[in-house]
PDB file of C-alpha atoms and ligand atoms in Angstrom:
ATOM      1  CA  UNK A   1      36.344 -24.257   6.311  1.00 45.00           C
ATOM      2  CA  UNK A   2      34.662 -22.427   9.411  1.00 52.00           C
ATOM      3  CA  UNK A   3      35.042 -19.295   7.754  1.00 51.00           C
ATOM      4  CA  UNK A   4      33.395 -20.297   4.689  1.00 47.00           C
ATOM      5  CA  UNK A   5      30.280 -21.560   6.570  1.00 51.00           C
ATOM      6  CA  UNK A   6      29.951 -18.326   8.384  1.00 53.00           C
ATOM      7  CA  UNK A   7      30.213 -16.445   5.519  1.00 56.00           C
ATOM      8  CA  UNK A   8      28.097 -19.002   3.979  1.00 63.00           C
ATOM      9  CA  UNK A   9      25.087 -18.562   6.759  1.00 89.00           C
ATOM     10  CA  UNK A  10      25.527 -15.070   7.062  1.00 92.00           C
ATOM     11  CA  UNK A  11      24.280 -14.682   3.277  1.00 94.00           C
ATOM     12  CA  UNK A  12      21.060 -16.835   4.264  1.00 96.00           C
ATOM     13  CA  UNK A  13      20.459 -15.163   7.245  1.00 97.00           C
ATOM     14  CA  UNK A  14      20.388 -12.018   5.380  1.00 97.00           C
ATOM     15  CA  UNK A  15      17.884 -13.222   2.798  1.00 97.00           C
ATOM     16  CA  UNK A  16      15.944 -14.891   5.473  1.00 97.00           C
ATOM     17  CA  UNK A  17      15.560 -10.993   6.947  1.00 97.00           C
ATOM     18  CA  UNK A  18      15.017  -9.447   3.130  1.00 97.00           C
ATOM     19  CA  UNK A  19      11.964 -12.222   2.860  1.00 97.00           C
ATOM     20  CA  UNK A  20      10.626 -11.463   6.319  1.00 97.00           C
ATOM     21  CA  UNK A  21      11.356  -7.958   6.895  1.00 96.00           C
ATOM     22  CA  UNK A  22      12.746  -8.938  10.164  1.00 96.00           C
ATOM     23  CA  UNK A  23      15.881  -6.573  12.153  1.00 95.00           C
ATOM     24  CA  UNK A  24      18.109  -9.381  12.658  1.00 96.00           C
ATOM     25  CA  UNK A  25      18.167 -13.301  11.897  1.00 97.00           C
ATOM     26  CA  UNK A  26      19.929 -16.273  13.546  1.00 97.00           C
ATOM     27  CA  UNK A  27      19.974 -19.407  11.390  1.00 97.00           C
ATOM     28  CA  UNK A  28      22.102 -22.463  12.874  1.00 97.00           C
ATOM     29  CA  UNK A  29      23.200 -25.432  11.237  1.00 96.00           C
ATOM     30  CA  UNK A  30      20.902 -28.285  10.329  1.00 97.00           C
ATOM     31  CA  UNK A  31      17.222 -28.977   9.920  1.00 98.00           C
ATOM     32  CA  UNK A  32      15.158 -29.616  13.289  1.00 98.00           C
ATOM     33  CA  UNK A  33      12.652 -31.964  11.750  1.00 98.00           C
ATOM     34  CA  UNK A  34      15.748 -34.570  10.891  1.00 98.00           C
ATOM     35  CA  UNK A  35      18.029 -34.060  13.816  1.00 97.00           C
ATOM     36  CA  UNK A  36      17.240 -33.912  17.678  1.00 93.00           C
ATOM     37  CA  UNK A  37      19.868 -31.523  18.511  1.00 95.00           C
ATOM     38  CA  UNK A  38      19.405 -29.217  15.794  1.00 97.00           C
ATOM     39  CA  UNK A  39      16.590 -27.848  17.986  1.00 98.00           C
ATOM     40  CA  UNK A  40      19.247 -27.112  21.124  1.00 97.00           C
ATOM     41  CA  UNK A  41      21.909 -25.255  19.168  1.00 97.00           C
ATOM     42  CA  UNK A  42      18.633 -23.369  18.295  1.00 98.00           C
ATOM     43  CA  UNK A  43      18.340 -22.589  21.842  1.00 98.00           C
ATOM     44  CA  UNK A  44      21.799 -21.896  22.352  1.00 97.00           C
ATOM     45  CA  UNK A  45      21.612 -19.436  19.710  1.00 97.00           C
ATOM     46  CA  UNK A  46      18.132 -17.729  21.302  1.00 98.00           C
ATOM     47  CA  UNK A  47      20.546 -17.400  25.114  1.00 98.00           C
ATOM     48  CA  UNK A  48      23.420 -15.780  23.136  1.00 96.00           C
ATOM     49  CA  UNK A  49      21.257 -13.084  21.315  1.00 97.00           C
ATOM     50  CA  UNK A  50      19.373 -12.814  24.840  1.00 97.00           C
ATOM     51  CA  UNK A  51      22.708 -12.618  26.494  1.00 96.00           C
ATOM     52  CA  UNK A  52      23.783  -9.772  24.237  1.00 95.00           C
ATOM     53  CA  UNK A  53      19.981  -7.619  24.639  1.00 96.00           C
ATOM     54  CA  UNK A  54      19.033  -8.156  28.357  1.00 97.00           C
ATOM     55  CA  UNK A  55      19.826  -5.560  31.030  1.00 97.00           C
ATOM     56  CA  UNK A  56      19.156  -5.307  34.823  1.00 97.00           C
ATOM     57  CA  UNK A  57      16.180  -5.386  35.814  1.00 97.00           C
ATOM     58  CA  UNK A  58      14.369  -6.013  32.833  1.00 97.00           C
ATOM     59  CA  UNK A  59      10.921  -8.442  32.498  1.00 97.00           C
ATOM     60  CA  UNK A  60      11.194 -11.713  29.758  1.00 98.00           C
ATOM     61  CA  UNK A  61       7.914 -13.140  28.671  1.00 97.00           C
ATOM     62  CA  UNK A  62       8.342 -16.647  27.373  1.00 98.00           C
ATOM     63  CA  UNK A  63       5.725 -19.432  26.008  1.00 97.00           C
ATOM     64  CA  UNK A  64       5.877 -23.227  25.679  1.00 96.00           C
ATOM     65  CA  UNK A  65       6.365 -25.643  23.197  1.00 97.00           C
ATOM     66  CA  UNK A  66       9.171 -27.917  22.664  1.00 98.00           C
ATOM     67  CA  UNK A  67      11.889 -25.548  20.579  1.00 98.00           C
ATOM     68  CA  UNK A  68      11.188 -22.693  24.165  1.00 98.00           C
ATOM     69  CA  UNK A  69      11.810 -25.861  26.266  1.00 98.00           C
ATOM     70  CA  UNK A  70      15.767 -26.088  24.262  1.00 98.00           C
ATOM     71  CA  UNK A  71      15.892 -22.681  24.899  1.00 98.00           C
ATOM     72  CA  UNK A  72      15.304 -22.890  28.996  1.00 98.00           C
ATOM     73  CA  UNK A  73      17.690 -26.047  28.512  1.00 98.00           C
ATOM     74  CA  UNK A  74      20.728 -24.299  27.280  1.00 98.00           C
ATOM     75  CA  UNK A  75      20.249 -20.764  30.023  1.00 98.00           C
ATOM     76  CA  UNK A  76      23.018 -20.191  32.110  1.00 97.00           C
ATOM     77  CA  UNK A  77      23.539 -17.374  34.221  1.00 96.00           C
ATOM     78  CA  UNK A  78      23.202 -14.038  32.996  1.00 94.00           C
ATOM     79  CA  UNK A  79      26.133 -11.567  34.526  1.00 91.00           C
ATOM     80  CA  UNK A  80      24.908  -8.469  32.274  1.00 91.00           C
ATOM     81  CA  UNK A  81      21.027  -8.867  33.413  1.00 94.00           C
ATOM     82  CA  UNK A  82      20.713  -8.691  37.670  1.00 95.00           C
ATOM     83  CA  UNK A  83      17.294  -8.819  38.920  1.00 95.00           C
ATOM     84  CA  UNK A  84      16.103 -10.388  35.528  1.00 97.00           C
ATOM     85  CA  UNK A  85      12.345 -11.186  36.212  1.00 98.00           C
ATOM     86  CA  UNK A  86      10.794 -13.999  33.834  1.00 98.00           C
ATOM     87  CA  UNK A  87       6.942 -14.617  33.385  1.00 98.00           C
ATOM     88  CA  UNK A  88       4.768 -16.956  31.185  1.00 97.00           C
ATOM     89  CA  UNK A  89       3.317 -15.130  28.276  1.00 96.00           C
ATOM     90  CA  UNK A  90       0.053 -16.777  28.136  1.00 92.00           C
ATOM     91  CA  UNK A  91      -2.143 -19.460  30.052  1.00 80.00           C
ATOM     92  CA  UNK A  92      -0.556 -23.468  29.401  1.00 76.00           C
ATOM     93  CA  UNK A  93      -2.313 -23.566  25.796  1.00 82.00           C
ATOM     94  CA  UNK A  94      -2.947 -27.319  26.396  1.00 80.00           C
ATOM     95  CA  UNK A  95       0.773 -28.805  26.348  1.00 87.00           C
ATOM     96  CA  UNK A  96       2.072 -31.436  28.489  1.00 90.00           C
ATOM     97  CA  UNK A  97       3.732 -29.989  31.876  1.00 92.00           C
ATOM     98  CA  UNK A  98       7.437 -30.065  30.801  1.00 94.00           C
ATOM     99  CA  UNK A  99       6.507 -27.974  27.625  1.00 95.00           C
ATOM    100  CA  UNK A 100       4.176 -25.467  29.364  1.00 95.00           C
ATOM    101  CA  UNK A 101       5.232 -22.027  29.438  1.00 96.00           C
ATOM    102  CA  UNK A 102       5.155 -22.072  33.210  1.00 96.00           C
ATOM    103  CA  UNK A 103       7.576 -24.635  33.488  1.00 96.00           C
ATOM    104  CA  UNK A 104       9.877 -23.110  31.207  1.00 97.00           C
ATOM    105  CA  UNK A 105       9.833 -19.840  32.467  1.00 97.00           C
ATOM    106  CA  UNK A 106      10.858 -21.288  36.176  1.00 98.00           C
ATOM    107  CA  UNK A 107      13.451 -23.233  35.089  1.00 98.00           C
ATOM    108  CA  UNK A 108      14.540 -20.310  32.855  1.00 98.00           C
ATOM    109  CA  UNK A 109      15.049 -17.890  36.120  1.00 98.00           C
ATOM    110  CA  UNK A 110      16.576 -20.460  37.883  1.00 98.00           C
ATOM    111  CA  UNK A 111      19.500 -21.292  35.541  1.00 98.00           C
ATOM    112  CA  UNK A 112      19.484 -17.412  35.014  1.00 97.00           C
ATOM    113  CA  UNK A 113      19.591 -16.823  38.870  1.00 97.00           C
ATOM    114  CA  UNK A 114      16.685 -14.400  38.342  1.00 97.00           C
ATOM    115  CA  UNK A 115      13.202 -14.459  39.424  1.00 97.00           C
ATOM    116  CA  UNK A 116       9.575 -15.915  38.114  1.00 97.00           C
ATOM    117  CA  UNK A 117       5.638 -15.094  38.583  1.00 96.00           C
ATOM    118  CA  UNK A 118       3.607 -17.369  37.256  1.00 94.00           C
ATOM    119  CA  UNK A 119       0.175 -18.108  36.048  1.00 92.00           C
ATOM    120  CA  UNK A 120      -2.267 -20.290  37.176  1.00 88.00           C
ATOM    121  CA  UNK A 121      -5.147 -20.912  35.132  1.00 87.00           C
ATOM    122  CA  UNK A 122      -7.103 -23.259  33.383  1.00 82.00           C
ATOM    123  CA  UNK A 123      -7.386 -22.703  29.401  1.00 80.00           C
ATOM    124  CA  UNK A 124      -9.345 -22.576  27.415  1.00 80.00           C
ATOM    125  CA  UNK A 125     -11.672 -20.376  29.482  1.00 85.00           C
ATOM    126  CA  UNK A 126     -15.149 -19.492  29.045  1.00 88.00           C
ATOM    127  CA  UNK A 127     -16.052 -15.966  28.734  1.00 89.00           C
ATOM    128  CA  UNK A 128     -17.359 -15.556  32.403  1.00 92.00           C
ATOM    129  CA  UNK A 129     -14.573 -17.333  34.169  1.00 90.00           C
ATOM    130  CA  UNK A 130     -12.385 -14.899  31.984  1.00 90.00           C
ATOM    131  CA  UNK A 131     -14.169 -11.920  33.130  1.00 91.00           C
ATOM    132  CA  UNK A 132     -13.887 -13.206  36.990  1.00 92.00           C
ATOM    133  CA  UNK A 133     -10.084 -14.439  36.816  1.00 91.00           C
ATOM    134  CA  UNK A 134      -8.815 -11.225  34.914  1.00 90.00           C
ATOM    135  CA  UNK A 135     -10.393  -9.119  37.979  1.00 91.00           C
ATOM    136  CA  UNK A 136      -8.149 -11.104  40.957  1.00 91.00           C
ATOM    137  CA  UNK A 137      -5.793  -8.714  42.772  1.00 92.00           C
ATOM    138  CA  UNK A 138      -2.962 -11.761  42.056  1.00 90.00           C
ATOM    139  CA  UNK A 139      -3.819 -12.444  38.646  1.00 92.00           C
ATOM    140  CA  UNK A 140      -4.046  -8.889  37.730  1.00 93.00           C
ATOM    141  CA  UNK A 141      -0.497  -8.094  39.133  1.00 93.00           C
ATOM    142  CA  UNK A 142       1.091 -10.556  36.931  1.00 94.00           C
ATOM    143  CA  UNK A 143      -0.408  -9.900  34.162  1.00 94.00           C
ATOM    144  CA  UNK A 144       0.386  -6.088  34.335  1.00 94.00           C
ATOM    145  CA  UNK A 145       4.323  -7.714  34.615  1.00 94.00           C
ATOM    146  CA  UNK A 146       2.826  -9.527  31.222  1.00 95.00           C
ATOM    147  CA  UNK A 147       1.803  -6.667  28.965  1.00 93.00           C
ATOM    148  CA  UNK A 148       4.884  -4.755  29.841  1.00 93.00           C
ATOM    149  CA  UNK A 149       7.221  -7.126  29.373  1.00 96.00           C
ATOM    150  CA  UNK A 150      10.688  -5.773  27.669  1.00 96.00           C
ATOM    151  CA  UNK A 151      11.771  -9.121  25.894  1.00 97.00           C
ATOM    152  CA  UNK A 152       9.014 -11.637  24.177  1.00 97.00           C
ATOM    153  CA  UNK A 153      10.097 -15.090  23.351  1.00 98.00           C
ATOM    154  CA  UNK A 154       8.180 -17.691  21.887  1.00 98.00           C
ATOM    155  CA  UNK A 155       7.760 -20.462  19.623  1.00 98.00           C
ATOM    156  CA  UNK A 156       5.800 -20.367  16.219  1.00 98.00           C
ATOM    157  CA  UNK A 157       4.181 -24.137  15.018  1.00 98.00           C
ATOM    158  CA  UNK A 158       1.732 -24.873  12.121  1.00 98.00           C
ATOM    159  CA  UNK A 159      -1.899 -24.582  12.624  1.00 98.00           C
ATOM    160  CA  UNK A 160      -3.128 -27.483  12.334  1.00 97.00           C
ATOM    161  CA  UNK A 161       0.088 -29.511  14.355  1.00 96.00           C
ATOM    162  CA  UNK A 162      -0.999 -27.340  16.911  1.00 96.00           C
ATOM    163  CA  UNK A 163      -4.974 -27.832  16.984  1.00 96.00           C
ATOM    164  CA  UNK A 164      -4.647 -31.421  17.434  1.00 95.00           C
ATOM    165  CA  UNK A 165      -1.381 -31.153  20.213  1.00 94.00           C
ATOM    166  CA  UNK A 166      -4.112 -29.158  22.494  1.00 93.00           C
ATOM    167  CA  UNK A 167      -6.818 -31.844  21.239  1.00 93.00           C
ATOM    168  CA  UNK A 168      -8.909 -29.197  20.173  1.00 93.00           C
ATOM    169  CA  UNK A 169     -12.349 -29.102  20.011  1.00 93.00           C
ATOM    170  CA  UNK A 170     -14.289 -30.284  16.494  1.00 96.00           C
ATOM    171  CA  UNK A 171     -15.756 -27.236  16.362  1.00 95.00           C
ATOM    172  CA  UNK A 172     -12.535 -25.225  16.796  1.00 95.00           C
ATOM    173  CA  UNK A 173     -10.790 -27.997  14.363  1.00 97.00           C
ATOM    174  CA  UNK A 174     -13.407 -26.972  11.849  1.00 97.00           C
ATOM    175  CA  UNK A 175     -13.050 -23.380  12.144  1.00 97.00           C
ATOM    176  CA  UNK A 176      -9.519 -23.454  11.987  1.00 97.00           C
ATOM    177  CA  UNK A 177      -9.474 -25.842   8.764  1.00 97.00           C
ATOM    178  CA  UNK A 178     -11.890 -23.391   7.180  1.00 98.00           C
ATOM    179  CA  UNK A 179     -10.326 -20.063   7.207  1.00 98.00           C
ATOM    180  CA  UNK A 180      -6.892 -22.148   5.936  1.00 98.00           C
ATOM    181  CA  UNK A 181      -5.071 -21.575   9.293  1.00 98.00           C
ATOM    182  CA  UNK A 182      -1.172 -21.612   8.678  1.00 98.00           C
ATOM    183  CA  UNK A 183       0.552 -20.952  11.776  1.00 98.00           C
ATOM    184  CA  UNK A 184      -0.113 -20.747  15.587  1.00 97.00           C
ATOM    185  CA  UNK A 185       1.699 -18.509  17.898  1.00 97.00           C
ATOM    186  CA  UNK A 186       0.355 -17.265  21.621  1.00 95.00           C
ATOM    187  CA  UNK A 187      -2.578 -19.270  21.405  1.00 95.00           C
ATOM    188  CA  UNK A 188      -3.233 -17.065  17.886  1.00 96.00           C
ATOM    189  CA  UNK A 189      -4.233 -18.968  14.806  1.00 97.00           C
ATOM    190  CA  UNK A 190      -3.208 -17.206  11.582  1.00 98.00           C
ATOM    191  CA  UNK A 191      -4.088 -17.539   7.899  1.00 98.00           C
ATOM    192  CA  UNK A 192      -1.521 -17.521   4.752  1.00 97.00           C
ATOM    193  CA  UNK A 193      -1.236 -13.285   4.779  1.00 97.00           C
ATOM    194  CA  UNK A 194      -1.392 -13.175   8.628  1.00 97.00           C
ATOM    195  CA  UNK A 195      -4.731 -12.611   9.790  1.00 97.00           C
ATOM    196  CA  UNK A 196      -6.084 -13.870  12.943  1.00 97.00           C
ATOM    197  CA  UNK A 197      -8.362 -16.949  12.278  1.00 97.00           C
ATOM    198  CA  UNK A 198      -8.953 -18.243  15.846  1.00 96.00           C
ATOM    199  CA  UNK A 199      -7.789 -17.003  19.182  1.00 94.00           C
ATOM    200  CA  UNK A 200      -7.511 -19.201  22.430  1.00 92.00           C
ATOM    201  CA  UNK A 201      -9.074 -17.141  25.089  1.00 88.00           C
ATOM    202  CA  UNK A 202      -7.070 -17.407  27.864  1.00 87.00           C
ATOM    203  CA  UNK A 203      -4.743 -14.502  30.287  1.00 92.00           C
ATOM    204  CA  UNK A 204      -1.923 -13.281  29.535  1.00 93.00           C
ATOM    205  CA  UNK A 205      -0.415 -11.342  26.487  1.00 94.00           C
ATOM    206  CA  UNK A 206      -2.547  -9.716  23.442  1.00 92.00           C
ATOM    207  CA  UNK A 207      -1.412  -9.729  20.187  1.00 93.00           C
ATOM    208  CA  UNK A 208      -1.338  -5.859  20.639  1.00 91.00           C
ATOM    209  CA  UNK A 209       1.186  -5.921  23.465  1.00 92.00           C
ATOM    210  CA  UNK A 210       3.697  -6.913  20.885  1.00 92.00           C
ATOM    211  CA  UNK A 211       3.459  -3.987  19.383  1.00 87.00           C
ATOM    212  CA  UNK A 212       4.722  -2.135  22.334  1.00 84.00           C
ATOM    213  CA  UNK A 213       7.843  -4.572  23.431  1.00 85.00           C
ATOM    214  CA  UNK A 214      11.181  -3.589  21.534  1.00 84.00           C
ATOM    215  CA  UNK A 215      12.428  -7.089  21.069  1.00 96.00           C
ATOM    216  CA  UNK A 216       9.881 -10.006  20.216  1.00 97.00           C
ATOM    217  CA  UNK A 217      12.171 -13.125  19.316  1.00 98.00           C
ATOM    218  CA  UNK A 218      10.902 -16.270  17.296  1.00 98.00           C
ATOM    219  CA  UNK A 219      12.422 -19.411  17.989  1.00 98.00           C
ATOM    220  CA  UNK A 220      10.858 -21.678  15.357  1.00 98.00           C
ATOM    221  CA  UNK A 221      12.956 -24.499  12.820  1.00 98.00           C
ATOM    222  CA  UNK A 222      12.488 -27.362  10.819  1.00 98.00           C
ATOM    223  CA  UNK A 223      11.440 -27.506   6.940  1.00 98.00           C
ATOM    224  CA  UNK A 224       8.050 -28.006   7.820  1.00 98.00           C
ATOM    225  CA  UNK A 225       7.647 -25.293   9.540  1.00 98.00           C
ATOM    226  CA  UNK A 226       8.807 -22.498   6.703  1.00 98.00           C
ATOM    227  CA  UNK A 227       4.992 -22.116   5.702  1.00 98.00           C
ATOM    228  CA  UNK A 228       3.934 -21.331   9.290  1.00 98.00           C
ATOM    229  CA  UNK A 229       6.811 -19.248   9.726  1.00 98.00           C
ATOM    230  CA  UNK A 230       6.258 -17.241   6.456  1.00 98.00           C
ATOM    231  CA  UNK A 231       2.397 -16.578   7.598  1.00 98.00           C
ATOM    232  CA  UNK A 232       3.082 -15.430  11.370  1.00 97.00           C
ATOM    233  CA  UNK A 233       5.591 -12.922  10.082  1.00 97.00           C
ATOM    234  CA  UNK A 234       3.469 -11.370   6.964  1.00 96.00           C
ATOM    235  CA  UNK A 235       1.714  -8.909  10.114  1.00 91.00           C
ATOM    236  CA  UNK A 236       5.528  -8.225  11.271  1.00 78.00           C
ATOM    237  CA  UNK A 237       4.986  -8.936  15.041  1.00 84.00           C
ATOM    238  CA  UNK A 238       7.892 -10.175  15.911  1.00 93.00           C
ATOM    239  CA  UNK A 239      11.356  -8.475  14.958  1.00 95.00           C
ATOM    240  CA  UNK A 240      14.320 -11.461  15.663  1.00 97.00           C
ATOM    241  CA  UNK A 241      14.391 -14.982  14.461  1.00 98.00           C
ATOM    242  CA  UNK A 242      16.168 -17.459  15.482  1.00 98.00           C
ATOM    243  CA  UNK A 243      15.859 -20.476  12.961  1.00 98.00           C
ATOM    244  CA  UNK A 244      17.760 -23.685  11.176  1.00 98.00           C
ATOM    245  CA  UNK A 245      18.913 -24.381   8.119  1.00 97.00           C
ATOM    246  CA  UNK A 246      16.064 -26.637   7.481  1.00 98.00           C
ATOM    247  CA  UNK A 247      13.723 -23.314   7.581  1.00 98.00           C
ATOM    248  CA  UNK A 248      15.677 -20.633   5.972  1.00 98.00           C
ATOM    249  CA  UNK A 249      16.289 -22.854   2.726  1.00 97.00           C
ATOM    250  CA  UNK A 250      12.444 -23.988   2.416  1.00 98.00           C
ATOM    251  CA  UNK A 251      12.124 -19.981   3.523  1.00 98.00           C
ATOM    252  CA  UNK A 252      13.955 -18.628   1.005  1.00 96.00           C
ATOM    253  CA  UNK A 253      12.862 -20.727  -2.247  1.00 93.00           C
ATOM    254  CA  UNK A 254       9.315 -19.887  -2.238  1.00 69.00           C
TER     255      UNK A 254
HETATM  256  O1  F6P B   1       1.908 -23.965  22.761  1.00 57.15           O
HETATM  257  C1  F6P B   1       2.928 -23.038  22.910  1.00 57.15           C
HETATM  258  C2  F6P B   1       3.663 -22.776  21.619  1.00 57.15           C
HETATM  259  O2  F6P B   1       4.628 -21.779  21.824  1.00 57.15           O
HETATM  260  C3  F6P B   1       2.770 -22.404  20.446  1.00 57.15           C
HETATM  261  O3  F6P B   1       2.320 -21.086  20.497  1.00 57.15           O
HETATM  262  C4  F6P B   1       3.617 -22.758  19.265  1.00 57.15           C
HETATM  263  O4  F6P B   1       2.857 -22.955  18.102  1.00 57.15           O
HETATM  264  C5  F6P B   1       4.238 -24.042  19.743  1.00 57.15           C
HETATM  265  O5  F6P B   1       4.310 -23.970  21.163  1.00 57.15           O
HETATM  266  C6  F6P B   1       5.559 -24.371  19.136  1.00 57.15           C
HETATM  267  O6  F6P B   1       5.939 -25.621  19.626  1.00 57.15           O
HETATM  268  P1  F6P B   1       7.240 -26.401  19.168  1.00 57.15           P
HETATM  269  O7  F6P B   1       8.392 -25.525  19.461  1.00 57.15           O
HETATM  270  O8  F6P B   1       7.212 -27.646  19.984  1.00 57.15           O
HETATM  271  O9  F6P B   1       7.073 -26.668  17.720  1.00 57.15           O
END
């Protein structure tokens, strides 16, 4: 019976990677939208593809959101990876405390036994508080530790979930709604083929610095969220996946 379910997943997980282009996919049992837990084997799956990447030394960017929170749940040490240094990829993006990136990046390094910088700064920002907070000697340290991080992890939701979590402004409602906003990832609005709709400015990674990081791993599940996922991946930013059942079905049929 086990067999034939791994057999079973490894066939989705393979046309989950054919339909995204992606290097590897992890789906897990389930569908996160029905089932609470669903979302933690999610996370247990993210730690054992981390566990497997991460060397010494090396620099993890992480953001918020509730499906990175399961993932900072489920860390436990990490033998292979001494020294591991973990940092919030961009600014707390309007979530409540526990789901802020700098929360989960802290409690991330601590179950890890490595270390964390993190960020401190209101969001969104206007431009000239931008300008003035990107120039401070502390802010500018971390966020060199930021842009050159080795492993990304982060969460993917739909658009417009995502406007109204962060309360967002009408006008930023309306701009999203307009250009048909799919998904939302770093703070990054996107549109059905991938396109950048509407950017939260705040510190922290670019949508270019993914570019230059080997590993960028999703951790997004849930039926729902198959549209949002589809549209985040169409500019191939990320290169791992780590997913449900839920997803890779809805993924798959369209
Ligand atoms: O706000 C941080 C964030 O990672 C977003 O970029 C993403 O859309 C969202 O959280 C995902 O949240 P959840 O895992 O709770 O669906």
């Amino acid at each position: 019976e086990f067999m034939k379910e791994a057999s079973g997943f490894s066939v989705l997980e393979q046309s989950v990677k054919d339909k995204l282009h992606v290097d590897h996919v992890i789906v897990v049992p389930g569908n996160s939208d029905e089932v609470d837990w669903v979302k933690q084997e999610m996370g247990k799956a993210a730690i054992g593809f981390l566990r497997s990447i991460l060397k010494n030394n090396q620099t993890i960017a992480v953001t918020g959101g509730t499906s990175m929170a399961a993932v900072a749940a489920m860390m436990t040490p990490l033998e292979n990876a001494k020294n591991c240094m973990f940092v919030p990829a961009r600014g707390g993006l309007g979530e409540r405390v526990e789901n802020q990136a700098n929360t989960i990046c802290a409690e991330m390094a601590n179950k890890a036994n490595g270390e964390y910088r993190l960020l401190h700064v209101p969001d969104p920002l206007s431009e000239e508080s931008y300008q003035s907070i990107i120039g401070e000697p502390s802010v500018k340290e971390i966020l060199q530790l930021i842009r050159q991080a080795d492993v990304v992890i982060h969460g993917i939701g739909d658009a417009m979930t995502m406007a109204e979590r962060r309360k967002a402004s009408e006008e930023v409602l309306q701009r999203i709604e307009a250009g048909n906003a799919v998904s939302e990832a770093f703070g990054y609005y996107f549109n059905k083929t991938g396109e950048v709709i509407h950017k939260v400015r705040t510190v922290g990674l670019q949508l270019e610095d993914l570019f230059s990081s080997q590993c960028v791993v999703a951790v997004a599940g849930g039926t729902s969220k198959a549209k949002a996922i589809m549209s985040y991946f169409q500019q191939g930013k990320s290169n791992v996946l780590v997913t449900d059942e839920g997803a890779a079905k809805e993924l798959i049929r369209e």
